[in-house]
Short mmCIF file of C-alpha atoms and ligand atoms in Angstrom, two decimals:
data_model
loop_
_atom_site.label_atom_id
_atom_site.label_comp_id
_atom_site.label_asym_id
_atom_site.label_seq_id
_atom_site.Cartn_x
_atom_site.Cartn_y
_atom_site.Cartn_z
CA MET Z 145 -0.16 -0.32 0.05
CA PRO Z 146 1.43 3.11 -1.18
CA GLY Z 147 2.11 5.83 1.81
CA TYR Z 148 2.93 2.98 4.78
CA PRO Z 149 6.43 4.62 5.62
CA ALA Z 150 4.52 8.22 6.49
CA LEU Z 151 1.63 6.24 8.19
CA ARG Z 152 4.47 3.84 10.16
CA SER Z 153 5.96 7.04 11.55
CA LEU Z 154 3.25 8.43 12.87
CA LEU Z 155 2.10 5.03 14.20
CA PHE Z 156 5.52 4.57 15.63
CA ARG Z 157 5.44 7.98 17.55
CA LEU Z 158 2.49 5.89 19.94
CA ASP Z 159 3.38 3.18 22.55
CA ALA Z 160 3.39 0.22 20.25
CA GLU Z 161 0.39 -1.11 22.24
CA ALA Z 162 -1.14 1.88 21.28
CA ALA Z 163 -0.34 1.48 17.81
CA HIS Z 164 -2.02 -1.82 17.86
CA ALA Z 165 -5.17 -0.49 19.00
CA ALA Z 166 -4.95 2.35 16.41
CA GLY Z 167 -4.73 -0.56 13.66
CA MET Z 168 -7.43 -2.64 14.92
CA GLY Z 169 -9.78 0.99 15.25
CA ALA Z 170 -8.78 1.20 11.15
CA LEU Z 171 -9.31 -2.09 10.85
CA ARG Z 172 -13.18 -2.07 12.63
CA ALA Z 173 -13.65 1.07 10.27
CA VAL Z 174 -12.62 -1.21 7.46
CA GLN Z 175 -15.26 -4.11 8.29
CA ALA Z 176 -18.28 -1.54 8.78
CA LEU Z 177 -18.07 -0.44 5.34
CA PRO Z 178 -18.59 -3.38 3.29
CA PRO Z 179 -17.61 -1.58 0.09
CA LEU Z 180 -14.50 -0.68 1.51
CA SER Z 181 -13.34 -3.71 2.06
CA ALA Z 182 -14.46 -5.50 -0.84
CA ALA Z 183 -12.44 -2.93 -2.70
CA LEU Z 184 -9.39 -3.32 -0.80
CA ARG Z 185 -10.14 -7.28 -0.74
CA ARG Z 186 -10.06 -7.04 -4.75
CA HIS Z 187 -6.69 -5.26 -4.69
CA ASN Z 188 -4.71 -7.17 -1.94
CA LEU Z 189 -6.22 -10.51 -1.77
CA VAL Z 190 -4.07 -12.84 -4.40
CA ASP Z 191 -6.13 -15.45 -5.62
CA ALA Z 192 -3.91 -17.23 -8.64
CA PRO Z 193 -4.91 -20.78 -9.18
CA ALA Z 194 -1.29 -21.51 -8.91
CA LEU Z 195 -1.37 -20.45 -4.80
CA VAL Z 196 -4.70 -22.30 -4.05
CA GLN Z 197 -4.69 -25.36 -1.52
CA THR Z 198 -7.43 -26.90 -0.03
CA LEU Z 199 -6.50 -28.02 3.74
CA PHE Z 200 -8.69 -28.77 6.60
CA GLY Z 201 -11.70 -29.24 3.89
CA ARG Z 202 -11.58 -25.51 2.69
CA ARG Z 203 -9.84 -23.62 0.20
CA PHE Z 204 -6.84 -21.32 0.90
CA ALA Z 205 -6.40 -18.88 -1.99
CA ASN Z 206 -3.00 -18.12 -0.79
CA PRO Z 207 -0.67 -19.64 1.96
CA VAL Z 208 -0.07 -16.12 3.79
CA GLY Z 209 -2.02 -16.41 7.26
CA LEU Z 210 -2.12 -13.71 9.96
CA ALA Z 211 -0.45 -15.09 13.02
CA ALA Z 212 -2.13 -15.79 16.58
CA GLY Z 213 -2.03 -12.84 18.68
CA PHE Z 214 -3.00 -9.73 16.41
CA ASP Z 215 -6.78 -10.37 16.48
CA LYS Z 216 -6.68 -11.90 19.86
CA ASP Z 217 -10.61 -11.61 20.51
CA ALA Z 218 -11.85 -12.31 16.98
CA ARG Z 219 -12.77 -8.48 17.01
CA VAL Z 220 -11.71 -7.63 12.81
CA VAL Z 221 -12.25 -11.34 11.12
CA ARG Z 222 -14.51 -9.79 8.76
CA ALA Z 223 -11.79 -7.33 7.73
CA LEU Z 224 -8.81 -9.75 7.54
CA PRO Z 225 -9.16 -10.62 3.62
CA ALA Z 226 -9.04 -6.71 3.15
CA LEU Z 227 -5.37 -7.18 3.73
CA GLY Z 228 -5.01 -10.14 1.32
CA PHE Z 229 -4.39 -12.78 3.92
CA GLY Z 230 -5.05 -16.10 2.65
CA PHE Z 231 -6.25 -17.54 5.94
CA ALA Z 232 -6.37 -16.02 9.90
CA GLU Z 233 -5.62 -17.55 13.19
CA VAL Z 234 -7.41 -15.44 16.17
CA GLY Z 235 -6.61 -15.94 19.83
CA THR Z 236 -5.05 -16.90 22.00
CA ILE Z 237 -8.52 -17.00 23.63
CA THR Z 238 -8.25 -18.07 27.56
CA PRO Z 239 -11.66 -19.76 29.06
CA ARG Z 240 -12.17 -16.65 31.65
CA PRO Z 241 -11.27 -12.99 30.71
CA GLN Z 242 -7.94 -11.94 32.15
CA PRO Z 243 -6.42 -8.61 31.65
CA GLY Z 244 -2.66 -10.04 30.86
CA ASN Z 245 0.04 -8.19 32.56
CA PRO Z 246 0.89 -4.46 33.63
CA ARG Z 247 1.62 -2.34 30.71
CA PRO Z 248 3.91 -1.16 29.23
CA ARG Z 249 3.95 -4.78 27.97
CA MET Z 250 4.77 -4.54 23.89
CA PHE Z 251 7.91 -3.11 22.74
CA ARG Z 252 9.75 -2.19 19.29
CA LEU Z 253 13.00 -3.05 18.57
CA PRO Z 254 13.47 -1.10 15.32
CA GLU Z 255 17.10 -1.72 14.70
CA ALA Z 256 16.43 -5.35 14.68
CA ASP Z 257 13.08 -5.24 12.90
CA SER Z 258 11.22 -6.77 15.88
CA LEU Z 259 9.14 -6.88 18.56
CA GLN Z 260 9.25 -7.67 22.38
CA ASN Z 261 5.96 -8.36 23.89
CA ALA Z 262 4.84 -9.63 27.32
CA LEU Z 263 1.30 -9.41 27.24
CA GLY Z 264 0.08 -12.71 29.20
CA PHE Z 265 -2.87 -13.59 26.95
CA ASN Z 266 -4.91 -10.45 27.58
CA ASN Z 267 -8.47 -11.29 26.28
CA GLY Z 268 -11.71 -11.28 26.83
CA GLY Z 269 -12.43 -14.64 27.30
CA MET Z 270 -14.45 -17.76 25.79
CA GLU Z 271 -17.95 -16.48 26.07
CA ALA Z 272 -17.23 -13.25 24.41
CA ALA Z 273 -15.23 -14.94 21.54
CA ARG Z 274 -17.80 -17.53 21.37
CA ARG Z 275 -20.50 -14.93 20.50
CA ARG Z 276 -18.60 -13.13 18.27
CA LEU Z 277 -17.13 -16.08 15.72
CA ALA Z 278 -21.00 -17.34 15.63
CA ARG Z 279 -21.56 -14.09 14.25
CA VAL Z 280 -18.56 -14.11 11.55
CA TRP Z 281 -18.99 -18.01 10.61
CA PRO Z 282 -18.29 -19.18 8.37
CA ALA Z 283 -15.81 -16.63 7.39
CA ALA Z 284 -14.46 -15.53 4.13
CA ILE Z 285 -11.08 -17.16 4.91
CA PRO Z 286 -10.29 -19.97 6.58
CA LEU Z 287 -10.12 -19.31 10.52
CA GLY Z 288 -8.02 -20.76 12.89
CA VAL Z 289 -8.79 -20.73 16.90
CA ASN Z 290 -5.76 -20.69 18.85
CA VAL Z 291 -6.48 -21.56 22.84
CA GLY Z 292 -4.48 -21.14 26.01
CA LYS Z 293 -5.14 -21.53 29.93
CA ASN Z 294 -5.67 -18.89 32.07
CA LYS Z 295 -2.90 -17.94 33.95
CA ASP Z 296 -4.41 -18.56 37.59
CA THR Z 297 -5.31 -22.01 36.35
CA PRO Z 298 -3.35 -24.77 38.24
CA ALA Z 299 -1.25 -26.88 35.85
CA ASP Z 300 -3.87 -29.97 37.05
CA ALA Z 301 -6.64 -28.31 35.90
CA ALA Z 302 -4.81 -27.06 32.26
CA LEU Z 303 -6.56 -30.25 30.69
CA ALA Z 304 -9.86 -29.03 31.80
CA ASP Z 305 -9.22 -25.18 30.57
CA TYR Z 306 -8.02 -26.45 27.07
CA ALA Z 307 -11.03 -29.39 26.76
CA ALA Z 308 -13.74 -26.43 27.79
CA LEU Z 309 -12.01 -23.85 24.72
CA ILE Z 310 -12.07 -26.81 22.27
CA GLY Z 311 -15.41 -27.80 23.11
CA ALA Z 312 -16.91 -23.99 22.85
CA LEU Z 313 -15.10 -22.73 20.02
CA SER Z 314 -14.79 -25.71 17.49
CA PRO Z 315 -18.02 -25.02 15.82
CA PHE Z 316 -16.86 -21.90 14.76
CA CYS Z 317 -13.62 -22.54 13.21
CA ASP Z 318 -11.73 -24.49 10.64
CA TYR Z 319 -8.95 -25.44 12.97
CA LEU Z 320 -7.57 -25.16 16.33
CA VAL Z 321 -4.70 -24.37 17.81
CA VAL Z 322 -3.30 -25.88 21.65
CA ASN Z 323 -1.22 -22.85 22.38
CA LEU Z 324 1.88 -24.49 24.79
CA SER Z 325 4.47 -21.98 23.72
CA SER Z 326 3.65 -18.53 25.08
CA PRO Z 327 6.63 -17.44 27.25
CA ASN Z 328 4.36 -15.12 28.85
CA THR Z 329 1.93 -17.38 31.27
CA PRO Z 330 3.93 -18.56 34.02
CA GLY Z 331 4.46 -22.95 33.86
CA LEU Z 332 2.52 -22.63 30.25
CA ARG Z 333 5.97 -24.11 28.47
CA ASP Z 334 5.94 -26.97 31.04
CA LEU Z 335 2.95 -28.52 29.40
CA GLN Z 336 5.23 -29.03 26.26
CA ASN Z 337 5.89 -32.67 27.68
CA GLU Z 338 4.68 -35.78 26.09
CA SER Z 339 1.97 -36.83 28.46
CA PHE Z 340 0.34 -33.66 28.48
CA VAL Z 341 0.28 -33.40 24.70
CA ARG Z 342 -0.99 -37.16 24.45
CA ALA Z 343 -3.76 -36.01 26.90
CA VAL Z 344 -4.86 -32.95 25.34
CA LEU Z 345 -5.29 -34.64 22.09
CA GLU Z 346 -7.21 -37.07 23.37
CA ALA Z 347 -9.35 -34.60 25.18
CA ALA Z 348 -9.80 -32.71 22.09
CA ARG Z 349 -10.88 -36.09 19.94
CA GLY Z 350 -13.50 -36.12 22.56
CA VAL Z 351 -15.06 -33.20 21.76
CA THR Z 352 -14.36 -32.06 18.15
CA ALA Z 353 -13.88 -33.69 14.72
CA LYS Z 354 -12.23 -30.55 13.84
CA PRO Z 355 -8.60 -30.60 13.05
CA VAL Z 356 -6.10 -29.78 16.25
CA LEU Z 357 -2.44 -28.35 15.98
CA VAL Z 358 -0.10 -27.87 18.78
CA LYS Z 359 1.95 -24.59 18.71
CA ILE Z 360 5.25 -25.14 20.18
CA ALA Z 361 8.41 -22.78 21.03
CA PRO Z 362 11.47 -22.35 19.23
CA ASP Z 363 13.57 -22.34 22.54
CA LEU Z 364 13.53 -26.27 22.81
CA GLU Z 365 16.27 -28.47 21.83
CA SER Z 366 15.45 -29.56 18.56
CA GLY Z 367 15.64 -32.92 19.02
CA ASP Z 368 13.21 -32.52 21.84
CA ALA Z 369 10.90 -30.21 19.68
CA VAL Z 370 10.92 -33.01 16.82
CA ALA Z 371 10.11 -35.78 19.78
CA LEU Z 372 6.92 -33.94 21.07
CA ALA Z 373 5.52 -32.90 17.46
CA GLU Z 374 5.72 -36.78 16.51
CA VAL Z 375 3.83 -37.29 19.77
CA ALA Z 376 1.33 -34.76 19.00
CA VAL Z 377 0.68 -36.39 15.93
CA ASP Z 378 1.07 -39.89 17.06
CA ALA Z 379 -1.81 -38.47 19.36
CA GLY Z 380 -3.90 -37.07 16.50
CA ALA Z 381 -3.18 -33.66 15.92
CA ALA Z 382 -3.48 -32.46 12.48
CA GLY Z 383 -0.46 -30.41 12.16
CA ILE Z 384 2.05 -28.35 14.17
CA VAL Z 385 2.43 -24.55 14.22
CA ALA Z 386 6.63 -23.92 14.65
CA THR Z 387 6.94 -21.36 16.50
CA ASN Z 388 5.63 -18.99 18.81
CA THR Z 389 8.28 -15.96 20.24
CA THR Z 390 11.56 -16.73 21.58
CA ASN Z 391 13.13 -15.94 25.14
CA ASP Z 392 16.63 -16.36 24.21
CA TYR Z 393 18.13 -13.04 25.10
CA ALA Z 394 21.23 -13.49 24.25
CA LEU Z 395 20.05 -13.13 20.53
CA LEU Z 396 20.08 -9.36 21.44
CA PRO Z 397 22.70 -8.52 24.31
CA GLY Z 398 21.57 -5.84 26.49
CA ILE Z 399 17.79 -5.89 25.81
CA PRO Z 400 15.57 -6.41 29.43
CA GLU Z 401 14.87 -10.44 29.91
CA ALA Z 402 11.17 -9.93 29.67
CA GLY Z 403 8.42 -11.44 27.11
CA GLY Z 404 8.55 -12.95 24.10
CA LEU Z 405 10.68 -12.00 20.87
CA SER Z 406 9.52 -12.03 17.41
CA GLY Z 407 10.29 -10.66 13.75
CA LYS Z 408 14.02 -10.93 12.27
CA VAL Z 409 15.62 -11.69 15.30
CA LEU Z 410 13.66 -15.11 15.64
CA LYS Z 411 14.09 -15.76 11.55
CA GLU Z 412 16.75 -18.17 11.77
CA LYS Z 413 15.91 -20.23 15.17
CA SER Z 414 12.15 -20.50 14.19
CA PHE Z 415 13.42 -21.89 10.48
CA ARG Z 416 16.00 -24.45 12.56
CA ILE Z 417 13.28 -25.87 14.60
CA PHE Z 418 10.59 -26.10 11.80
CA ASP Z 419 13.27 -27.48 9.59
CA ALA Z 420 13.93 -30.15 11.86
CA VAL Z 421 10.23 -30.91 12.62
CA ALA Z 422 9.31 -30.85 8.77
CA ALA Z 423 12.46 -33.25 8.31
CA SER Z 424 10.67 -35.68 10.55
CA LEU Z 425 6.82 -35.04 9.91
CA PHE Z 426 6.47 -33.50 6.29
CA GLY Z 427 3.96 -35.60 4.27
CA ARG Z 428 2.06 -36.65 7.66
CA ALA Z 429 0.97 -33.81 8.84
CA ILE Z 430 -0.12 -29.99 8.05
CA LEU Z 431 3.24 -27.72 9.05
CA ILE Z 432 2.68 -24.11 9.63
CA SER Z 433 5.75 -21.93 9.90
CA VAL Z 434 5.95 -18.77 11.73
CA GLY Z 435 8.77 -16.71 12.90
CA GLY Z 436 10.63 -14.22 11.04
CA VAL Z 437 8.72 -14.55 8.16
CA ASP Z 438 8.99 -10.98 5.94
CA SER Z 439 9.25 -11.64 2.57
CA GLY Z 440 7.97 -13.73 -0.44
CA ALA Z 441 11.57 -15.20 -0.61
CA GLU Z 442 11.10 -16.01 3.13
CA ALA Z 443 7.94 -17.69 2.71
CA TYR Z 444 9.02 -19.71 -0.27
CA ARG Z 445 12.12 -21.24 1.45
CA ARG Z 446 9.76 -22.16 4.33
CA ILE Z 447 7.21 -23.73 2.09
CA ARG Z 448 9.86 -25.68 -0.07
CA ALA Z 449 11.09 -26.82 3.45
CA GLY Z 450 7.85 -28.38 3.95
CA ALA Z 451 5.36 -25.61 5.20
CA SER Z 452 1.73 -25.72 3.34
CA LEU Z 453 1.05 -22.49 4.95
CA VAL Z 454 3.02 -19.55 6.74
CA GLN Z 455 2.20 -16.99 9.44
CA ILE Z 456 3.36 -13.35 10.02
CA TYR Z 457 3.11 -10.88 12.66
CA THR Z 458 5.89 -8.64 13.27
CA ALA Z 459 6.89 -8.13 9.51
CA LEU Z 460 3.03 -6.69 8.91
CA VAL Z 461 4.24 -4.26 12.00
CA TYR Z 462 7.38 -3.04 10.19
CA GLN Z 463 5.80 -3.42 6.51
CA GLY Z 464 2.46 -2.70 6.45
CA PRO Z 465 -0.89 -3.84 5.09
CA GLY Z 466 0.50 -4.81 1.16
CA LEU Z 467 2.79 -7.11 2.55
CA PRO Z 468 0.42 -10.04 1.96
CA ARG Z 469 0.28 -9.23 -1.63
CA ARG Z 470 3.54 -8.38 -2.06
CA MET Z 471 4.77 -11.98 -0.50
CA ASN Z 472 2.15 -13.41 -2.63
CA ARG Z 473 3.28 -12.06 -5.69
CA GLU Z 474 7.03 -12.59 -5.08
CA LEU Z 475 6.10 -16.39 -4.21
CA LEU Z 476 4.40 -16.50 -8.18
CA HIS Z 477 7.28 -15.10 -9.52
CA LEU Z 478 9.65 -17.40 -7.86
CA MET Z 479 7.58 -20.47 -8.17
CA GLU Z 480 7.54 -19.45 -12.14
CA ARG Z 481 11.52 -19.02 -12.37
CA ASP Z 482 11.74 -22.56 -10.56
CA GLY Z 483 9.31 -23.88 -12.86
CA LEU Z 484 6.74 -24.99 -10.19
CA LYS Z 485 3.12 -24.97 -11.32
CA THR Z 486 1.13 -25.29 -8.25
CA ILE Z 487 2.23 -24.59 -4.75
CA GLY Z 488 0.97 -28.19 -3.91
CA GLU Z 489 4.61 -28.90 -6.09
CA ALA Z 490 6.37 -26.10 -3.92
CA VAL Z 491 5.51 -27.60 -0.63
CA GLY Z 492 8.41 -29.64 0.49
CA ALA Z 493 10.18 -29.28 -2.90
CA ASP Z 494 13.49 -29.40 -0.68
CA ARG Z 495 12.75 -32.21 1.43
C1 FMN R 69 2.16 -8.74 20.13
C2 FMN R 69 2.39 -10.14 19.79
C3 FMN R 69 1.02 -10.91 20.39
C4 FMN R 69 1.10 -12.41 20.47
N1 FMN R 69 0.49 -13.09 21.06
C5 FMN R 69 0.18 -14.18 20.73
C6 FMN R 69 -1.15 -15.33 21.24
O1 FMN R 69 -1.79 -14.81 21.53
N2 FMN R 69 -0.91 -16.38 21.14
C7 FMN R 69 0.25 -17.03 20.38
O2 FMN R 69 0.26 -18.06 20.05
N3 FMN R 69 1.06 -16.33 20.04
C8 FMN R 69 1.38 -14.79 20.05
N4 FMN R 69 2.63 -14.33 19.41
C9 FMN R 69 2.91 -14.88 18.65
C10 FMN R 69 3.01 -14.94 17.01
O3 FMN R 69 1.87 -15.66 16.48
C11 FMN R 69 4.22 -16.02 16.27
O4 FMN R 69 4.21 -16.89 16.53
C12 FMN R 69 5.21 -14.73 16.93
O5 FMN R 69 5.43 -13.59 16.83
C13 FMN R 69 6.22 -15.13 15.33
O6 FMN R 69 6.05 -14.76 14.45
P1 FMN R 69 6.61 -12.89 13.67
O7 FMN R 69 8.09 -12.89 13.78
O8 FMN R 69 6.03 -12.88 12.19
O9 FMN R 69 5.79 -11.94 14.68
C14 FMN R 69 2.31 -13.12 19.41
C15 FMN R 69 3.32 -12.33 18.98
C16 FMN R 69 3.40 -10.87 19.25
C17 FMN R 69 4.45 -9.97 18.34
#
C-alpha cells in the first residue's frame, strides 16, 4: 500500500500497544464499510490458481496467514481478507477473561525489525469470543482459533481449560491450535511434555472432529521439538505450528529479559526448529511455519522446507498492510522461475 512509511512514522510515535489499538480501530472501520472492504480485498487478495490449496476441507486462496496474537478476541475477522491474507488465526483465547500483564508490555526493537511482548494472554474470554465468532462464521477465509489456559489455572486443571475451550469454540472455526508455547504465562511451556500433549489431544478428540494443531516454542532443543511434534501427530494432531516467540535474550544482548521476541531476530532460530520438525513430519501432518517470515522469498524457503502455510505478525508492523499481497506476488514469481506450476509442487520441494 503506498504511503505506509508515512503512516508508520506516525504510528511509531505511539507506544506499541497503542499503535496496535489504532490499527485495530482502522480494521473495525474497514469491516463496517462493506464496499471499502470489498475494494481492498479485490486489490490485496492474491487469488491465483497456482497458490490455491485445499486443507482442512477448506479452500486457501493463498498460503500467507495472520499469526495468533494480533486479533486476540476475534474482533476484526471480516476485515482480514481486505489485507490480503489467505487465512487467519485468532486468539489466544482463555476460558475466563483476563487482563494480561501490567503495561507497558509491548515494545518495538526497530534496529532489529523485531518486537518484544509480555502481553500475557490479555483477552475477553471464551464466551465473548464464542458469541463474536458465531456472528462471523463461516468466515470468508479459513479461520483458526488459538487457545490457552488462564494464568491462574493450576497445572493439574490445565487439561480441563483446553477441553472447555475446544468444545466451546470448535463449531466456529476451521482448525484449532493448542498453544503450549507462550513465554508469558508462567508454567505454560512446562505443558510441552509428551504426557500432556497426548492427554490434550485425546481430550480434543472427545469434543471435536475439527483439526487440532499444536504450537511449539523455538526454545526447545531441536531433538525435543521433533519428539514432541511426533507425539502430537501420533496422538491425533492434524499439524504443528512452529514457532512462537523466543525468550533467548542472548540473540539481542542488552535487552531487558522479559517477554518474547519476534521478527527478524527470531527468523533463523524459528526456521531451524521448523526445518527439523519438517524433516520428520512432512507428509504426515500439516505444517505451519511462523517466526520472522518477512518476504515472499522467506515464505518460499519455509514452503520448500515443508510448510503448507506461513504466518506473519511482526513483519506486518514493520512493512504495513501491503505485505501479504507483495509476498504472494513474489511467491508466484519464484515458483515460475523454478518451474513449479502449483503451490502443491512447491510445498516440501526441498525435502
Ligand atoms: C504482540 C504479539 C502478541 C502475540 N500473541 C500471541 C498469542 O496470543 N498467541 C500465540 O500463539 N502467539 C502469539 N504471538 C506469537 C505470534 O503468533 C508468532 O508466533 C510470533 O510472533 C512469530 O512470528 P513473527 O516473527 O512473524 O511475529 C504474539 C506475537 C506478538 C508480536
